Coordinates of C-alpha atoms in Angstrom, one line a residue:
X1 CA 24.4 -37.0 -38.4
X2 CA 26.7 -35.6 -35.8
X3 CA 24.4 -33.2 -34.3
X4 CA 23.0 -32.7 -30.9
X5 CA 19.1 -31.7 -30.3
X6 CA 18.9 -29.6 -27.7
X7 CA 15.6 -29.5 -25.7
X8 CA 14.7 -26.0 -23.8
X9 CA 11.4 -25.5 -21.9
X10 CA 10.0 -22.7 -20.7
X11 CA 9.8 -24.1 -16.9
X12 CA 12.6 -23.5 -14.9
X13 CA 14.8 -26.2 -14.0
X14 CA 17.8 -27.0 -12.0
X15 CA 19.6 -29.0 -14.7
X16 CA 20.7 -26.5 -17.4
X17 CA 20.1 -28.4 -20.6
X18 CA 21.8 -25.7 -23.2
X19 CA 25.3 -25.2 -21.1
X20 CA 25.5 -29.0 -21.1
X21 CA 24.2 -30.0 -24.5
X22 CA 26.6 -27.7 -25.5
X23 CA 29.4 -28.7 -23.7
X24 CA 28.6 -32.3 -24.5
X25 CA 28.2 -31.6 -28.4
X26 CA 32.0 -30.0 -28.1
X27 CA 33.2 -32.7 -26.5
X28 CA 31.8 -35.3 -28.9
X29 CA 32.7 -33.4 -31.9
X30 CA 29.3 -32.9 -32.8
X31 CA 27.4 -29.6 -33.7
X32 CA 24.1 -28.7 -31.8
X33 CA 21.0 -26.9 -32.1
X34 CA 18.6 -25.6 -29.5
X35 CA 14.7 -26.1 -29.8
X36 CA 12.7 -23.6 -27.6
X37 CA 9.5 -25.5 -26.9
X38 CA 6.6 -23.0 -25.7
X39 CA 3.2 -23.6 -25.6
X40 CA 0.0 -21.4 -23.6
X41 CA -3.8 -22.1 -23.2
X42 CA -5.0 -18.2 -23.9
X43 CA -7.7 -17.1 -21.7
X44 CA -9.6 -13.8 -22.0
X45 CA -9.6 -11.5 -25.1
X46 CA -6.7 -13.7 -27.0
X47 CA -8.8 -17.0 -26.3
X48 CA -11.9 -15.4 -28.5
X49 CA -9.8 -13.1 -30.7
X50 CA -7.3 -15.3 -33.2
X51 CA -5.5 -12.1 -34.1
X52 CA -4.7 -11.3 -30.3
X53 CA -3.5 -15.0 -29.6
X54 CA -1.3 -14.8 -32.8
X55 CA 0.2 -11.7 -31.6
X56 CA 1.1 -13.0 -27.8
X57 CA 2.2 -16.3 -29.6
X58 CA 4.8 -14.3 -31.4
X59 CA 5.5 -12.3 -28.6
X60 CA 6.3 -15.4 -26.3
X61 CA 8.6 -17.2 -29.1
X62 CA 10.4 -14.2 -29.7
X63 CA 11.0 -13.4 -25.8
X64 CA 12.1 -17.1 -25.6
X65 CA 14.7 -17.2 -28.4
X66 CA 16.3 -13.5 -27.3
X67 CA 16.6 -15.2 -23.5
X68 CA 18.5 -18.4 -25.3
X69 CA 20.4 -16.2 -27.9
X70 CA 21.7 -14.5 -24.6
X71 CA 22.6 -17.5 -22.7
X72 CA 24.4 -18.9 -25.7
X73 CA 26.5 -15.7 -26.3
X74 CA 27.6 -16.1 -22.6
X75 CA 28.6 -19.5 -23.6
X76 CA 30.5 -18.3 -26.5
X77 CA 28.5 -20.5 -28.6
X78 CA 26.7 -17.8 -30.6
X79 CA 27.1 -20.4 -33.6
X80 CA 24.7 -22.5 -32.1
X81 CA 21.1 -22.2 -34.1
X82 CA 17.7 -21.7 -31.9
X83 CA 14.6 -22.8 -33.2
X84 CA 11.1 -21.8 -31.5
X85 CA 8.5 -24.4 -31.7
X86 CA 4.9 -23.6 -30.5
X87 CA 3.6 -27.4 -29.6
X88 CA 1.7 -28.9 -27.0
X89 CA 2.9 -32.3 -27.8
X90 CA 6.7 -31.8 -27.3
X91 CA 7.8 -35.3 -27.5
X92 CA 6.0 -36.0 -30.7
X93 CA 7.7 -33.1 -32.6
X94 CA 11.3 -34.1 -30.8
X95 CA 10.9 -37.5 -32.1
X96 CA 9.8 -36.9 -35.7
X97 CA 11.9 -33.9 -36.3
X98 CA 15.5 -35.4 -34.8
X99 CA 15.2 -38.5 -37.1
X100 CA 14.1 -36.5 -40.0
X101 CA 16.8 -34.0 -40.0
X102 CA 19.8 -36.4 -38.9
X103 CA 20.2 -35.7 -35.3
X104 CA 22.1 -38.5 -33.4
X105 CA 21.6 -37.2 -29.7
X106 CA 18.7 -35.5 -28.0
X107 CA 19.6 -33.8 -24.6
X108 CA 16.6 -32.6 -22.1
X109 CA 16.7 -32.0 -18.3
X110 CA 14.4 -33.8 -16.2
X111 CA 11.3 -31.9 -15.9
X112 CA 10.5 -32.5 -12.1
X113 CA 13.4 -32.6 -9.2
X114 CA 11.7 -35.9 -7.8
X115 CA 10.1 -37.7 -10.4
X116 CA 9.9 -38.0 -14.1
X117 CA 6.7 -36.6 -15.7
X118 CA 4.7 -38.1 -18.6
X119 CA 6.8 -35.9 -21.3
X120 CA 9.7 -37.7 -20.1
X121 CA 8.2 -41.5 -20.3
X122 CA 6.9 -40.6 -24.1
X123 CA 10.2 -39.6 -25.0
X124 CA 11.7 -42.6 -23.5
X125 CA 9.2 -44.6 -25.0
X126 CA 9.0 -43.4 -28.7
X127 CA 12.5 -41.5 -29.5
X128 CA 14.6 -43.2 -32.1
X129 CA 18.2 -41.6 -31.3
X130 CA 20.0 -41.8 -27.9
X131 CA 18.5 -39.8 -25.5
X132 CA 20.4 -38.2 -22.5
X133 CA 18.2 -37.0 -19.4
X134 CA 19.9 -34.4 -17.0
X135 CA 19.8 -35.3 -13.4
X136 CA 18.5 -32.4 -11.2
X137 CA 20.3 -34.0 -8.2
X138 CA 23.7 -34.9 -9.8
X139 CA 26.3 -36.6 -7.8
X140 CA 29.1 -34.5 -6.7
X141 CA 32.6 -35.0 -8.3
X142 CA 31.4 -37.4 -10.3
X143 CA 34.0 -38.9 -12.8
X144 CA 33.2 -42.0 -14.5
X145 CA 30.6 -43.8 -16.7
X146 CA 28.6 -46.7 -15.7
X147 CA 26.8 -48.5 -18.5
X148 CA 24.2 -51.3 -17.8
X149 CA 24.3 -54.5 -19.8
X150 CA 22.4 -58.2 -20.0
X151 CA 25.3 -60.4 -20.4
X152 CA 22.8 -63.4 -19.4
X153 CA 20.1 -62.9 -22.3
X154 CA 20.1 -64.9 -25.5
X155 CA 17.7 -62.6 -27.1
X156 CA 19.2 -61.2 -30.4
X157 CA 17.9 -57.8 -30.0
X158 CA 19.3 -57.8 -26.6
X159 CA 22.9 -59.0 -27.5
X160 CA 22.7 -56.3 -30.5
X161 CA 21.2 -53.6 -28.0
X162 CA 24.1 -54.3 -25.2
X163 CA 26.8 -53.7 -28.4
X164 CA 25.4 -50.3 -28.7
X165 CA 25.1 -49.2 -25.1
X166 CA 29.0 -50.5 -24.7
X167 CA 29.8 -48.4 -28.2
X168 CA 28.0 -45.1 -26.9
X169 CA 29.5 -45.8 -23.4
X170 CA 32.7 -45.7 -24.4
X171 CA 32.6 -42.4 -26.8
X172 CA 31.1 -41.0 -23.8
X173 CA 33.8 -41.8 -21.4
X174 CA 36.3 -40.6 -23.9
X175 CA 34.9 -37.3 -24.5
X176 CA 34.1 -36.5 -20.9
X177 CA 37.6 -38.0 -19.8
X178 CA 35.9 -40.5 -17.3
X179 CA 36.7 -44.2 -16.3
X180 CA 34.5 -46.9 -17.8
X181 CA 32.5 -49.1 -15.5
X182 CA 30.2 -52.1 -16.5
X183 CA 27.3 -53.3 -14.3
X184 CA 25.5 -56.7 -15.0
X185 CA 22.5 -57.3 -12.5
X186 CA 21.2 -60.8 -11.8
X187 CA 17.6 -60.2 -10.9
X188 CA 16.6 -62.0 -7.5
X189 CA 13.5 -60.6 -6.0
X190 CA 13.9 -59.3 -2.6
X191 CA 11.7 -62.2 -1.1
X192 CA 13.7 -64.7 -2.1
X193 CA 16.9 -62.9 -0.7
X194 CA 14.9 -62.6 2.6
X195 CA 14.0 -66.0 2.9
X196 CA 17.6 -67.4 2.1
X197 CA 16.2 -69.4 -0.7
X198 CA 19.1 -68.0 -3.1
X199 CA 22.9 -67.9 -2.4
X200 CA 23.5 -64.7 -4.0
X201 CA 27.4 -65.1 -3.6
X202 CA 27.3 -68.4 -5.6
X203 CA 25.2 -66.6 -8.4
X204 CA 27.8 -63.9 -8.5
X205 CA 30.7 -66.0 -8.6
X206 CA 29.1 -68.6 -11.2
X207 CA 28.2 -65.2 -13.6
X208 CA 31.9 -64.0 -13.3
X209 CA 32.9 -67.4 -14.4
X210 CA 30.0 -68.1 -17.1
X211 CA 30.6 -64.8 -18.9
X212 CA 34.5 -64.6 -18.7
X213 CA 34.7 -64.5 -22.5
X214 CA 32.4 -61.8 -23.1
X215 CA 33.9 -59.5 -20.3
X216 CA 37.7 -60.5 -21.9
X217 CA 36.4 -59.1 -25.3
X218 CA 35.1 -55.8 -23.8
X219 CA 38.2 -55.5 -22.2
X220 CA 37.6 -53.6 -19.2
X221 CA 40.0 -53.6 -16.0
X222 CA 38.8 -56.3 -13.8
X223 CA 37.8 -53.7 -10.9
X224 CA 35.8 -52.2 -13.3
X225 CA 33.3 -54.9 -13.8
X226 CA 30.7 -55.2 -11.1
X227 CA 28.2 -58.2 -10.9
X228 CA 25.4 -57.7 -8.5
X229 CA 22.4 -60.0 -7.7
X230 CA 19.0 -58.0 -6.6
X231 CA 16.9 -55.7 -7.8
X232 CA 18.2 -54.0 -11.0
X233 CA 16.9 -50.4 -9.9
X234 CA 18.3 -50.7 -6.5
X235 CA 21.1 -52.1 -7.3
X236 CA 22.1 -49.8 -10.3
X237 CA 21.4 -46.8 -8.0
X238 CA 23.6 -47.9 -5.3
X239 CA 26.4 -48.9 -7.7
X240 CA 26.2 -45.4 -9.6
X241 CA 26.2 -43.8 -6.1
X242 CA 29.0 -45.6 -5.0
X243 CA 31.2 -45.0 -8.2
X244 CA 30.0 -41.4 -8.4
X245 CA 28.8 -41.7 -11.9
X246 CA 28.1 -39.0 -13.8
X247 CA 26.4 -41.0 -16.7
X248 CA 24.5 -43.9 -16.6
X249 CA 24.2 -45.9 -20.3
X250 CA 21.0 -47.7 -20.4
X251 CA 19.6 -49.8 -23.4
X252 CA 15.9 -49.7 -23.6
X253 CA 13.0 -51.9 -25.5
X254 CA 10.6 -49.5 -25.8
X255 CA 7.5 -51.6 -25.3
X256 CA 4.4 -50.1 -26.8
X257 CA 1.2 -50.7 -26.3
X258 CA -1.1 -51.7 -23.5
X259 CA 1.3 -54.7 -22.7
X260 CA 4.1 -51.8 -22.3
X261 CA 2.0 -49.9 -19.9
X262 CA 0.9 -52.5 -17.8
X263 CA 4.3 -54.3 -17.2
X264 CA 6.4 -51.2 -17.9
X265 CA 10.2 -51.1 -18.5
X266 CA 13.2 -52.0 -16.4
X267 CA 15.1 -48.9 -17.5
X268 CA 12.0 -47.0 -16.3
X269 CA 12.2 -48.6 -12.8
X270 CA 15.9 -47.6 -12.7
X271 CA 15.4 -43.9 -13.6
X272 CA 13.2 -43.4 -10.6
X273 CA 16.2 -43.6 -8.4
X274 CA 19.2 -42.6 -10.3
X275 CA 21.0 -39.5 -9.7
X276 CA 23.5 -39.4 -12.6
X277 CA 22.6 -38.4 -16.0
X278 CA 21.1 -41.1 -18.0
X279 CA 21.6 -41.8 -21.6
X280 CA 19.1 -44.0 -22.8
X281 CA 20.0 -46.1 -26.0
X282 CA 16.7 -47.4 -27.9
X283 CA 16.3 -50.5 -29.5
X284 CA 16.0 -49.1 -32.9
X285 CA 17.1 -50.9 -36.0
X286 CA 19.1 -48.2 -37.1
X287 CA 21.3 -47.9 -34.0
X288 CA 21.6 -51.6 -33.2
X289 CA 24.9 -53.1 -34.5
X290 CA 25.1 -56.4 -36.0
X291 CA 26.4 -59.3 -34.0
X292 CA 29.8 -60.8 -34.9

């Protein structure tokens, strides 16, 4: 374990996954490996001649490897291995290989500046190790880590996922020399707030009292605990901007099948807005911690 799986793609991106991944690996005292993914649908002579296609494929992979090795040299990280991978299904290879070979953190730049693409959603739904998604539009002077937990859940899996989120957020805050903040969002639909059917101030005040013992166990300063009422994605976005959060740590239940695609995941709605790097902790048995 203690290995970082850095995903490098051919397309140019604003966020530098290699530089950030190597830096995070050093800060977390982990080793790093870069996986350079390539794939082309050949046309013309290469399409009809397997030998020409093989030569073209080898040339593309060698060129990618040389470019990444040059970047690692400039980062003084020549000892970081570079693995070239030719596949159309990046997420399948990344999810399977990372688990099979003992990696415990995956780093990937968000593919598009405005929204996540299907590849990112597939990783979020299927990855079995913590996944760091790097924002293309990061906040300036960010120096805090914000973790989102569900204090009000009685579900055993969610409680264990909370513990895992807290543990990973603590390590990340310590490694990046950042302040650690906690967010708990009481979900209140906008229509109820607009019609004044719910007193959000009372809800928040009651929540601070109800979860006082849980918050005391976590041990954060009072001004680092934030309980809000509203839509989770909007509340978390506004809070992360106000705190200038460099990282937001979330837990993901990873619903699968038709139900998962119809109702979606709360984490996916949040990711559509956030300008911080996002660390997604999947609800995998190997990551979940036993309840005290």
